[in-house]
Short mmCIF file of C-alpha atoms in Angstrom, two decimals:
data_model
loop_
_atom_site.label_atom_id
_atom_site.label_comp_id
_atom_site.label_asym_id
_atom_site.label_seq_id
_atom_site.Cartn_x
_atom_site.Cartn_y
_atom_site.Cartn_z
CA UNK A 1104 -86.67 146.33 -157.40
CA UNK A 1105 -83.21 146.36 -155.93
CA UNK A 1106 -83.87 149.73 -154.21
CA UNK A 1107 -87.17 148.33 -152.83
CA UNK A 1108 -85.46 145.24 -151.39
CA UNK A 1109 -82.54 147.53 -149.87
CA UNK A 1110 -85.28 149.98 -148.21
CA UNK A 1111 -87.13 146.51 -146.84
CA UNK A 1112 -83.92 145.23 -145.56
CA UNK A 1113 -83.25 148.65 -143.60
CA UNK A 1114 -86.80 148.90 -142.39
CA UNK A 1115 -86.73 145.28 -140.84
CA UNK A 1116 -83.34 145.90 -138.98
CA UNK A 1117 -84.24 145.20 -135.45
CA UNK A 1118 -87.50 143.20 -136.37
CA UNK A 1119 -85.62 140.73 -138.24
CA UNK A 1120 -86.26 137.98 -135.52
CA UNK A 1121 -90.12 138.97 -135.64
CA UNK A 1122 -90.89 137.97 -139.13
CA UNK A 1123 -93.62 134.95 -139.47
CA UNK A 1124 -96.23 133.87 -141.92
CA UNK A 1125 -98.36 137.17 -141.61
CA UNK A 1126 -100.71 136.49 -144.30
CA UNK A 1127 -100.89 132.90 -143.28
CA UNK A 1128 -100.43 131.44 -146.90
CA UNK A 1129 -98.06 128.70 -145.66
CA UNK A 1130 -94.73 130.37 -146.82
CA UNK A 1131 -92.58 133.19 -145.21
CA UNK A 1132 -91.88 135.34 -148.35
CA UNK A 1133 -91.60 138.96 -149.47
CA UNK A 1134 -95.47 139.56 -149.15
CA UNK A 1135 -94.76 138.76 -145.34
CA UNK A 1136 -91.82 141.30 -145.38
CA UNK A 1137 -93.98 143.90 -146.89
CA UNK A 1138 -96.82 143.38 -144.14
CA UNK A 1139 -94.17 143.56 -141.54
CA UNK A 1140 -92.99 146.81 -142.88
CA UNK A 1141 -96.32 148.19 -143.02
CA UNK A 1142 -96.89 147.16 -139.40
CA UNK A 1143 -93.45 148.90 -138.35
CA UNK A 1144 -94.17 152.08 -140.09
CA UNK A 1145 -97.96 152.00 -138.50
CA UNK A 1146 -96.45 151.31 -135.06
CA UNK A 1147 -98.15 148.03 -134.72
CA UNK A 1148 -95.52 145.90 -133.10
CA UNK A 1149 -96.56 142.04 -133.33
CA UNK A 1150 -92.86 140.65 -132.65
CA UNK A 1151 -93.94 138.50 -129.72
CA UNK A 1152 -96.14 136.38 -132.24
CA UNK A 1153 -93.62 135.52 -134.72
CA UNK A 1154 -90.65 132.88 -135.22
CA UNK A 1155 -86.99 133.76 -135.23
CA UNK A 1156 -85.84 134.55 -138.68
CA UNK A 1157 -83.57 137.04 -140.28
CA UNK A 1158 -83.79 138.54 -143.69
CA UNK A 1159 -80.97 139.59 -146.37
CA UNK A 1160 -80.96 142.32 -148.87
CA UNK A 1161 -82.28 140.22 -151.48
CA UNK A 1162 -85.27 139.35 -149.47
CA UNK A 1163 -84.22 135.69 -148.62
CA UNK A 1164 -85.63 134.79 -145.38
CA UNK A 1165 -83.52 132.53 -142.83
CA UNK A 1166 -84.48 130.56 -139.78
CA UNK A 1167 -82.39 131.32 -136.72
CA UNK A 1168 -81.41 129.21 -133.65
CA UNK A 1169 -80.05 130.24 -130.26
CA UNK A 1170 -77.28 127.79 -129.26
CA UNK A 1171 -75.93 128.74 -125.64
CA UNK A 1172 -75.36 132.47 -125.84
CA UNK A 1173 -74.85 132.57 -129.51
CA UNK A 1174 -77.54 133.55 -132.09
CA UNK A 1175 -77.14 131.70 -135.59
CA UNK A 1176 -78.85 131.14 -138.84
CA UNK A 1177 -79.92 127.73 -139.36
CA UNK A 1178 -79.49 127.87 -143.09
CA UNK A 1179 -76.65 128.55 -145.56
CA UNK A 1180 -76.41 132.06 -146.79
CA UNK A 1181 -77.79 132.86 -150.56
CA UNK A 1182 -77.42 136.73 -150.76
CA UNK A 1183 -76.00 137.75 -154.32
CA UNK A 1184 -75.37 141.30 -153.08
CA UNK A 1185 -73.33 142.91 -150.31
CA UNK A 1186 -75.32 144.80 -147.88
CA UNK A 1187 -74.52 148.17 -149.52
CA UNK A 1188 -76.40 146.89 -152.71
CA UNK A 1189 -73.45 146.00 -154.77
CA UNK A 1190 -73.40 142.95 -156.60
CA UNK A 1191 -71.15 140.14 -155.74
CA UNK A 1192 -69.31 138.68 -158.83
CA UNK A 1193 -70.60 135.35 -160.14
CA UNK A 1194 -70.54 133.30 -163.19
CA UNK A 1195 -66.67 132.67 -163.08
CA UNK A 1196 -65.35 129.90 -165.35
CA UNK A 1197 -62.81 127.45 -163.76
CA UNK A 1198 -59.86 129.65 -164.70
CA UNK A 1199 -61.23 133.04 -163.33
CA UNK A 1200 -62.49 131.09 -160.16
CA UNK A 1201 -58.96 129.86 -159.32
CA UNK A 1202 -57.35 133.21 -160.11
CA UNK A 1203 -59.44 136.03 -158.62
CA UNK A 1204 -58.60 137.67 -155.32
CA UNK A 1205 -61.88 139.47 -155.35
CA UNK A 1206 -65.25 138.26 -153.69
CA UNK A 1207 -67.35 135.90 -155.73
CA UNK A 1208 -69.97 133.37 -155.24
CA UNK A 1209 -71.27 130.29 -157.05
CA UNK A 1210 -73.65 127.46 -156.56
CA UNK A 1211 -72.72 123.74 -156.75
CA UNK A 1212 -72.20 122.52 -160.36
CA UNK A 1213 -73.24 125.95 -161.75
CA UNK A 1214 -77.04 124.44 -161.23
CA UNK A 1215 -79.62 127.04 -159.84
CA UNK A 1216 -81.54 123.99 -158.51
CA UNK A 1217 -78.90 123.55 -155.46
CA UNK A 1218 -79.48 127.11 -154.51
CA UNK A 1219 -82.72 126.79 -152.49
CA UNK A 1220 -81.44 123.65 -150.36
CA UNK A 1221 -77.65 124.43 -150.12
CA UNK A 1222 -77.29 128.20 -150.72
CA UNK A 1223 -74.28 129.75 -152.35
CA UNK A 1224 -70.66 128.84 -152.14
CA UNK A 1225 -68.50 131.82 -151.41
CA UNK A 1226 -64.76 132.38 -151.58
CA UNK A 1227 -63.24 133.87 -148.53
CA UNK A 1228 -62.66 137.05 -150.44
CA UNK A 1229 -66.35 137.73 -150.15
CA UNK A 1230 -66.16 137.36 -146.38
CA UNK A 1231 -63.16 139.90 -146.29
CA UNK A 1232 -65.25 142.57 -147.93
CA UNK A 1233 -66.99 143.03 -144.64
CA UNK A 1234 -70.25 143.80 -146.00
CA UNK A 1235 -71.67 140.45 -146.63
CA UNK A 1236 -74.13 140.10 -143.83
CA UNK A 1237 -77.25 141.97 -142.82
CA UNK A 1238 -76.85 144.44 -140.03
CA UNK A 1239 -76.08 143.12 -136.75
CA UNK A 1240 -75.00 139.98 -138.17
CA UNK A 1241 -71.54 138.73 -139.25
CA UNK A 1242 -69.46 135.77 -140.38
CA UNK A 1243 -68.29 134.11 -137.16
CA UNK A 1244 -64.85 134.23 -136.30
CA UNK A 1245 -62.51 131.29 -135.43
CA UNK A 1246 -62.88 131.93 -132.05
CA UNK A 1247 -66.60 132.14 -132.18
CA UNK A 1248 -66.84 128.69 -133.85
CA UNK A 1249 -64.83 127.27 -131.07
CA UNK A 1250 -67.26 128.71 -128.74
CA UNK A 1251 -69.80 126.90 -130.47
CA UNK A 1252 -68.34 123.32 -130.63
CA UNK A 1253 -67.05 123.75 -127.03
CA UNK A 1254 -70.94 124.39 -126.02
CA UNK A 1255 -71.97 121.26 -127.89
CA UNK A 1256 -69.38 119.07 -126.02
CA UNK A 1257 -66.14 119.60 -127.93
CA UNK A 1258 -65.40 118.90 -131.69
CA UNK A 1259 -65.38 115.40 -131.34
CA UNK A 1260 -69.01 114.91 -130.89
CA UNK A 1261 -70.23 118.46 -131.91
CA UNK A 1262 -70.76 117.61 -135.60
CA UNK A 1263 -73.38 115.04 -135.06
CA UNK A 1264 -75.39 117.52 -133.11
CA UNK A 1265 -74.94 120.07 -135.91
CA UNK A 1266 -75.73 117.86 -138.80
CA UNK A 1267 -79.33 117.84 -140.35
CA UNK A 1268 -80.74 114.26 -139.39
CA UNK A 1269 -81.55 111.39 -141.89
CA UNK A 1270 -80.33 110.79 -145.52
CA UNK A 1271 -82.42 113.45 -147.32
CA UNK A 1272 -79.41 115.43 -148.24
CA UNK A 1273 -76.39 113.51 -146.50
CA UNK A 1274 -74.97 110.55 -147.70
CA UNK A 1275 -75.13 107.21 -145.64
CA UNK A 1276 -74.28 106.63 -142.94
CA UNK A 1277 -74.42 110.17 -141.71
CA UNK A 1278 -72.79 109.19 -138.58
CA UNK A 1279 -74.00 110.51 -135.25
CA UNK A 1280 -76.52 113.00 -136.89
CA UNK A 1281 -79.15 114.13 -134.39
CA UNK A 1282 -79.20 117.88 -134.97
CA UNK A 1283 -80.10 118.41 -131.59
CA UNK A 1284 -78.29 121.96 -131.65
CA UNK A 1285 -80.76 123.03 -134.50
CA UNK A 1286 -77.63 124.31 -136.63
CA UNK A 1287 -78.94 122.06 -139.51
CA UNK A 1288 -75.55 121.83 -141.12
CA UNK A 1289 -75.93 120.55 -144.73
CA UNK A 1290 -73.30 118.92 -147.09
CA UNK A 1291 -73.22 121.48 -149.85
CA UNK A 1292 -69.73 120.33 -150.99
CA UNK A 1293 -67.26 123.06 -152.34
CA UNK A 1294 -65.79 124.53 -155.35
CA UNK A 1295 -62.00 123.91 -155.27
CA UNK A 1296 -59.35 126.53 -155.72
CA UNK A 1297 -56.85 124.53 -157.83
CA UNK A 1298 -59.07 123.83 -160.77
CA UNK A 1299 -62.56 125.52 -160.19
CA UNK A 1300 -64.18 122.03 -160.07
CA UNK A 1301 -66.99 121.09 -157.72
CA UNK A 1302 -66.90 117.97 -155.40
CA UNK A 1303 -68.29 116.33 -152.57
CA UNK A 1304 -72.00 117.46 -152.36
CA UNK A 1305 -73.75 114.87 -149.93
CA UNK A 1306 -70.48 114.12 -147.99
CA UNK A 1307 -69.08 117.14 -146.75
CA UNK A 1308 -69.99 120.67 -145.60
CA UNK A 1309 -67.55 123.35 -145.06
CA UNK A 1310 -68.08 126.64 -143.44
CA UNK A 1311 -65.96 129.75 -143.47
CA UNK A 1312 -65.01 131.71 -140.51
CA UNK A 1313 -63.79 135.53 -140.90
CA UNK A 1314 -60.30 134.57 -139.52
CA UNK A 1315 -57.42 134.31 -142.00
CA UNK A 1316 -54.20 132.90 -141.67
CA UNK A 1317 -51.61 134.88 -143.60
CA UNK A 1318 -51.92 135.96 -147.28
CA UNK A 1319 -53.22 132.60 -148.82
CA UNK A 1320 -55.41 130.72 -146.27
CA UNK A 1321 -58.28 131.19 -143.81
CA UNK A 1322 -59.86 129.06 -140.92
CA UNK A 1323 -62.92 127.07 -141.72
CA UNK A 1324 -64.97 124.10 -140.03
CA UNK A 1325 -65.90 120.88 -141.83
CA UNK A 1326 -68.95 118.31 -141.16
CA UNK A 1327 -68.68 114.81 -142.64
CA UNK A 1328 -71.14 112.17 -143.55
CA UNK A 1329 -69.03 109.36 -141.95
CA UNK A 1330 -67.85 111.34 -138.73
CA UNK A 1331 -69.61 113.04 -135.73
CA UNK A 1332 -66.38 115.24 -135.70
CA UNK A 1333 -66.30 119.01 -136.48
CA UNK A 1334 -62.72 119.63 -138.01
CA UNK A 1335 -60.89 122.82 -137.82
CA UNK A 1336 -58.58 123.42 -140.57
CA UNK A 1337 -56.98 126.02 -142.96
CA UNK A 1338 -57.91 126.31 -146.53
CA UNK A 1339 -57.00 128.48 -149.60
CA UNK A 1340 -59.07 131.80 -149.74
CA UNK A 1341 -60.03 130.64 -153.23
CA UNK A 1342 -62.16 127.72 -152.29
CA UNK A 1343 -65.86 128.24 -152.47
CA UNK A 1344 -67.59 127.02 -148.95
CA UNK A 1345 -70.85 127.63 -147.44
CA UNK A 1346 -71.54 130.22 -144.89
CA UNK A 1347 -73.78 130.27 -141.85
CA UNK A 1348 -73.71 133.64 -139.92
CA UNK A 1349 -74.21 134.59 -136.42
CA UNK A 1350 -75.41 137.60 -134.57
CA UNK A 1351 -73.43 139.61 -131.96
#
């Protein structure tokens, strides 16, 4: 099955924004990918009819959004494999999480029910592997995050434009949330570097950049339930944060 998904992922490179609900069953899933692969091999290019999405090596399908000159995923990353097919370590207990310097992921409270909505939480070492994203996609650099927030009017207001509206996932008051950018930032919380505990789901969303700062820290962006600001800060590489990727 892993080999099949790898083949599908390779076949859909360049067509990853052309995937829609091809069998019209109301969802975009692996069956639609198989239809797309069949169409590609048959030379039947229906790209212009489909909505913008991208597909990872596990077959997860993500919506995308154009913001200025940048193309972003509008969902948090869920992949459990690097793009070469190797598994990303998971299931680490608190001690292992706080001590590892290898790439790893988890989901909030080790509860898989969080996965579909919030995606995985990755330490920065998974980013540093350089093979976390689909071909043509990448974890945005610190500078690329700044381009995004500048385009949205600066860090003091960009957070509101990036957060999902309403209180379905964000805690009240979800200050300034309009999601007018389409980024649809969610408050997945994080897994801490000091003791491996989980905290702040519903309150905060933290997103890695690919830019490190010395041996122990890397840059990230933060969204908050009680502020329309986007923070730019440094954090331990061992924290587990969300990832939303972009395309060059």
